[in-house]
PDB file of C-alpha atoms and ligand atoms in Angstrom:
ATOM      1  CA  MET A   1     -28.394 141.251 102.784  1.00 89.00           C
ATOM      2  CA  THR A   2     -31.056 143.602 102.189  1.00 96.00           C
ATOM      3  CA  ARG A   3     -33.961 144.072 104.858  1.00 96.00           C
ATOM      4  CA  ASP A   4     -36.441 142.147 102.522  1.00 97.00           C
ATOM      5  CA  LYS A   5     -34.454 139.256 102.015  1.00 98.00           C
ATOM      6  CA  LEU A   6     -33.747 138.918 105.627  1.00 98.00           C
ATOM      7  CA  LYS A   7     -37.182 138.879 106.324  1.00 98.00           C
ATOM      8  CA  SER A   8     -37.627 136.291 103.496  1.00 98.00           C
ATOM      9  CA  ALA A   9     -35.193 134.204 105.464  1.00 98.00           C
ATOM     10  CA  ALA A  10     -36.874 134.276 108.693  1.00 98.00           C
ATOM     11  CA  VAL A  11     -40.301 133.271 106.646  1.00 98.00           C
ATOM     12  CA  SER A  12     -38.600 130.459 105.123  1.00 98.00           C
ATOM     13  CA  MET A  13     -37.703 129.217 108.533  1.00 98.00           C
ATOM     14  CA  LEU A  14     -41.405 128.917 109.587  1.00 98.00           C
ATOM     15  CA  GLU A  15     -41.726 125.505 107.484  1.00 98.00           C
ATOM     16  CA  LYS A  16     -38.707 124.439 109.477  1.00 98.00           C
ATOM     17  CA  ALA A  17     -40.570 124.919 112.979  1.00 98.00           C
ATOM     18  CA  TYR A  18     -40.887 121.577 114.984  1.00 98.00           C
ATOM     19  CA  CYS A  19     -43.982 122.633 116.987  1.00 98.00           C
ATOM     20  CA  PRO A  20     -46.545 119.822 117.268  1.00 98.00           C
ATOM     21  CA  TYR A  21     -47.423 120.793 120.740  1.00 98.00           C
ATOM     22  CA  SER A  22     -47.962 124.585 120.475  1.00 98.00           C
ATOM     23  CA  HIS A  23     -49.004 124.522 116.581  1.00 98.00           C
ATOM     24  CA  PHE A  24     -47.298 128.181 116.358  1.00 98.00           C
ATOM     25  CA  PRO A  25     -44.522 128.196 114.151  1.00 98.00           C
ATOM     26  CA  VAL A  26     -41.693 130.651 114.168  1.00 98.00           C
ATOM     27  CA  GLY A  27     -38.865 131.727 111.949  1.00 98.00           C
ATOM     28  CA  ALA A  28     -35.798 133.671 112.828  1.00 98.00           C
ATOM     29  CA  ALA A  29     -33.058 135.632 110.525  1.00 98.00           C
ATOM     30  CA  LEU A  30     -29.979 137.156 112.324  1.00 98.00           C
ATOM     31  CA  GLU A  31     -27.748 139.274 110.717  1.00 98.00           C
ATOM     32  CA  CYS A  32     -23.968 139.466 112.003  1.00 98.00           C
ATOM     33  CA  GLU A  33     -22.052 142.944 112.269  1.00 97.00           C
ATOM     34  CA  ASP A  34     -19.801 141.164 109.577  1.00 97.00           C
ATOM     35  CA  GLY A  35     -23.146 140.589 107.289  1.00 97.00           C
ATOM     36  CA  THR A  36     -23.096 136.828 108.004  1.00 98.00           C
ATOM     37  CA  VAL A  37     -27.018 135.626 108.306  1.00 98.00           C
ATOM     38  CA  PHE A  38     -27.737 132.847 110.696  1.00 98.00           C
ATOM     39  CA  THR A  39     -31.504 131.303 110.917  1.00 98.00           C
ATOM     40  CA  GLY A  40     -33.482 129.482 113.291  1.00 98.00           C
ATOM     41  CA  CYS A  41     -36.828 128.112 113.962  1.00 98.00           C
ATOM     42  CA  ASN A  42     -38.402 126.909 117.345  1.00 98.00           C
ATOM     43  CA  VAL A  43     -38.184 123.214 118.345  1.00 98.00           C
ATOM     44  CA  GLU A  44     -40.444 121.879 120.989  1.00 98.00           C
ATOM     45  CA  ASN A  45     -39.987 118.820 122.913  1.00 98.00           C
ATOM     46  CA  ALA A  46     -42.406 116.411 124.419  1.00 98.00           C
ATOM     47  CA  ALA A  47     -40.787 117.498 128.014  1.00 98.00           C
ATOM     48  CA  TYR A  48     -41.952 121.033 127.500  1.00 98.00           C
ATOM     49  CA  PRO A  49     -39.125 122.906 128.933  1.00 97.00           C
ATOM     50  CA  ALA A  50     -36.551 121.367 126.805  1.00 98.00           C
ATOM     51  CA  GLY A  51     -37.940 122.971 123.609  1.00 98.00           C
ATOM     52  CA  ILE A  52     -36.346 126.500 122.130  1.00 98.00           C
ATOM     53  CA  CYS A  53     -37.349 129.453 120.561  1.00 98.00           C
ATOM     54  CA  ALA A  54     -36.422 130.416 116.870  1.00 98.00           C
ATOM     55  CA  GLU A  55     -34.484 133.651 117.905  1.00 98.00           C
ATOM     56  CA  ARG A  56     -32.354 131.777 120.680  1.00 98.00           C
ATOM     57  CA  ASN A  57     -32.000 129.183 118.120  1.00 98.00           C
ATOM     58  CA  ALA A  58     -30.464 131.223 115.622  1.00 98.00           C
ATOM     59  CA  ILE A  59     -28.217 133.498 118.137  1.00 98.00           C
ATOM     60  CA  PHE A  60     -26.760 130.141 119.551  1.00 98.00           C
ATOM     61  CA  HIS A  61     -26.174 129.110 116.150  1.00 97.00           C
ATOM     62  CA  ALA A  62     -24.539 132.216 115.371  1.00 98.00           C
ATOM     63  CA  VAL A  63     -22.370 131.999 118.788  1.00 98.00           C
ATOM     64  CA  ALA A  64     -21.076 128.517 117.643  1.00 98.00           C
ATOM     65  CA  GLU A  65     -19.776 129.992 114.644  1.00 98.00           C
ATOM     66  CA  SER A  66     -17.989 132.416 116.434  1.00 98.00           C
ATOM     67  CA  ARG A  67     -20.168 135.293 115.978  1.00 98.00           C
ATOM     68  CA  THR A  68     -20.962 137.380 119.021  1.00 97.00           C
ATOM     69  CA  ARG A  69     -22.066 141.021 117.459  1.00 97.00           C
ATOM     70  CA  PHE A  70     -25.364 141.044 115.605  1.00 98.00           C
ATOM     71  CA  ARG A  71     -27.058 144.232 113.638  1.00 98.00           C
ATOM     72  CA  ARG A  72     -30.834 142.968 113.578  1.00 98.00           C
ATOM     73  CA  ILE A  73     -32.778 140.075 113.756  1.00 98.00           C
ATOM     74  CA  VAL A  74     -36.408 139.530 111.910  1.00 98.00           C
ATOM     75  CA  ILE A  75     -38.882 136.936 114.119  1.00 98.00           C
ATOM     76  CA  ALA A  76     -41.694 135.764 111.810  1.00 98.00           C
ATOM     77  CA  GLY A  77     -45.069 134.200 112.947  1.00 98.00           C
ATOM     78  CA  LYS A  78     -48.175 133.561 111.107  1.00 97.00           C
ATOM     79  CA  SER A  79     -50.598 134.878 113.713  1.00 96.00           C
ATOM     80  CA  HIS A  80     -52.587 138.125 113.641  1.00 97.00           C
ATOM     81  CA  ASP A  81     -50.104 139.438 116.424  1.00 97.00           C
ATOM     82  CA  PHE A  82     -46.586 140.690 115.884  1.00 98.00           C
ATOM     83  CA  CYS A  83     -44.417 138.152 116.903  1.00 97.00           C
ATOM     84  CA  VAL A  84     -42.590 139.543 119.644  1.00 98.00           C
ATOM     85  CA  PRO A  85     -39.238 137.935 121.489  1.00 98.00           C
ATOM     86  CA  CYS A  86     -40.225 136.464 124.967  1.00 98.00           C
ATOM     87  CA  GLY A  87     -38.388 137.625 127.942  1.00 98.00           C
ATOM     88  CA  MET A  88     -35.707 134.834 127.698  1.00 98.00           C
ATOM     89  CA  CYS A  89     -34.922 135.837 124.185  1.00 98.00           C
ATOM     90  CA  ARG A  90     -34.412 139.276 125.219  1.00 98.00           C
ATOM     91  CA  GLN A  91     -32.095 138.748 128.024  1.00 98.00           C
ATOM     92  CA  VAL A  92     -29.897 136.478 125.479  1.00 98.00           C
ATOM     93  CA  MET A  93     -30.157 139.381 123.021  1.00 98.00           C
ATOM     94  CA  ARG A  94     -28.819 141.880 125.835  1.00 98.00           C
ATOM     95  CA  GLU A  95     -25.957 139.455 126.141  1.00 97.00           C
ATOM     96  CA  PHE A  96     -24.617 140.044 122.542  1.00 96.00           C
ATOM     97  CA  SER A  97     -25.932 143.065 121.175  1.00 92.00           C
ATOM     98  CA  PRO A  98     -27.754 145.990 123.333  1.00 89.00           C
ATOM     99  CA  ASP A  99     -28.008 147.871 120.193  1.00 92.00           C
ATOM    100  CA  LEU A 100     -29.976 145.275 118.088  1.00 96.00           C
ATOM    101  CA  GLU A 101     -32.813 146.137 116.053  1.00 98.00           C
ATOM    102  CA  ILE A 102     -35.761 143.551 116.196  1.00 98.00           C
ATOM    103  CA  ILE A 103     -38.010 143.317 113.230  1.00 98.00           C
ATOM    104  CA  CYS A 104     -41.370 141.562 114.330  1.00 98.00           C
ATOM    105  CA  LEU A 105     -43.543 140.224 111.561  1.00 98.00           C
ATOM    106  CA  ASN A 106     -47.394 138.749 111.409  1.00 98.00           C
ATOM    107  CA  GLY A 107     -48.857 136.583 109.587  1.00 97.00           C
ATOM    108  CA  ALA A 108     -49.607 138.907 106.922  1.00 96.00           C
ATOM    109  CA  GLY A 109     -46.304 140.029 106.645  1.00 89.00           C
ATOM    110  CA  GLU A 110     -46.215 143.350 108.286  1.00 97.00           C
ATOM    111  CA  GLU A 111     -43.568 144.263 110.536  1.00 97.00           C
ATOM    112  CA  LYS A 112     -43.103 146.362 113.867  1.00 98.00           C
ATOM    113  CA  THR A 113     -39.617 147.006 114.617  1.00 98.00           C
ATOM    114  CA  PHE A 114     -38.389 147.798 117.995  1.00 98.00           C
ATOM    115  CA  THR A 115     -34.711 148.576 119.662  1.00 97.00           C
ATOM    116  CA  LEU A 116     -33.743 146.103 122.617  1.00 97.00           C
ATOM    117  CA  ASP A 117     -33.792 148.917 124.852  1.00 96.00           C
ATOM    118  CA  GLN A 118     -37.758 149.082 124.317  1.00 97.00           C
ATOM    119  CA  LEU A 119     -38.090 145.575 124.900  1.00 98.00           C
ATOM    120  CA  LEU A 120     -35.727 145.355 127.765  1.00 98.00           C
ATOM    121  CA  PRO A 121     -35.128 148.593 129.601  1.00 97.00           C
ATOM    122  CA  TYR A 122     -32.712 148.842 132.424  1.00 96.00           C
ATOM    123  CA  GLY A 123     -31.614 145.049 131.328  1.00 96.00           C
ATOM    124  CA  PHE A 124     -28.969 142.968 133.175  1.00 97.00           C
ATOM    125  CA  GLY A 125     -25.686 142.737 130.897  1.00 96.00           C
ATOM    126  CA  PRO A 126     -21.855 141.254 131.262  1.00 96.00           C
ATOM    127  CA  GLU A 127     -21.160 144.367 132.221  1.00 95.00           C
ATOM    128  CA  PHE A 128     -22.685 144.441 135.592  1.00 96.00           C
ATOM    129  CA  LEU A 129     -20.262 141.432 136.390  1.00 96.00           C
ATOM    130  CA  THR A 130     -16.835 143.441 135.778  1.00 88.00           C
TER     131      THR A 130
HETATM  132  N1  LIG B   1     -41.597 130.980 120.553  1.00 87.57           N
HETATM  133  C1  LIG B   1     -40.422 131.538 119.760  1.00 87.57           C
HETATM  134  O1  LIG B   1     -39.866 130.714 119.095  1.00 87.57           O
HETATM  135  N2  LIG B   1     -40.421 132.803 119.555  1.00 87.57           N
HETATM  136  C2  LIG B   1     -40.982 133.479 120.236  1.00 87.57           C
HETATM  137  O2  LIG B   1     -40.905 134.997 120.131  1.00 87.57           O
HETATM  138  C3  LIG B   1     -42.186 133.368 121.075  1.00 87.57           C
HETATM  139  C4  LIG B   1     -42.597 131.988 121.283  1.00 87.57           C
HETATM  140  C5  LIG B   1     -42.267 129.542 120.432  1.00 87.57           C
HETATM  141  C6  LIG B   1     -41.809 128.809 121.928  1.00 87.57           C
HETATM  142  C7  LIG B   1     -42.485 127.748 121.591  1.00 87.57           C
HETATM  143  O3  LIG B   1     -42.565 126.931 120.797  1.00 87.57           O
HETATM  144  C8  LIG B   1     -44.014 128.346 120.631  1.00 87.57           C
HETATM  145  O4  LIG B   1     -43.403 129.562 120.109  1.00 87.57           O
HETATM  146  C9  LIG B   1     -45.132 128.870 121.612  1.00 87.57           C
HETATM  147  O5  LIG B   1     -44.651 129.758 122.457  1.00 87.57           O
END
């Protein structure tokens, strides 16, 4: 999938977000190493910690479909700031793809791209446990 199409897939997920508490929709589109794309949105809950971010939703969706190697992820928000992943999502990304490219969009559709190493330097990963 082209970069632009992956961006559009993430933006499309904004309308699926279930965010009645924060009113902060987030959409994500994850491209796996085999080219498959999985999408996700944030899903909140009346018991706040039970909710999940868009990125982890997409990643867990991919894992449930037997994909654990990822190339890039687009994260779309509607705010002025670029929608960067939270710490928990960075850690989940680290588990599967230390070389992941992370493309963050703001509400104007502008993008800022990061490596996971920039967002989570010295991250703890599975190799520490072997
Ligand atoms: N959120 C995401 O889905 N991804 C991010 O990168 C940042 C935050 C969600 C969690 C919550 O539903 C809402 O945005 C406000 O924090």
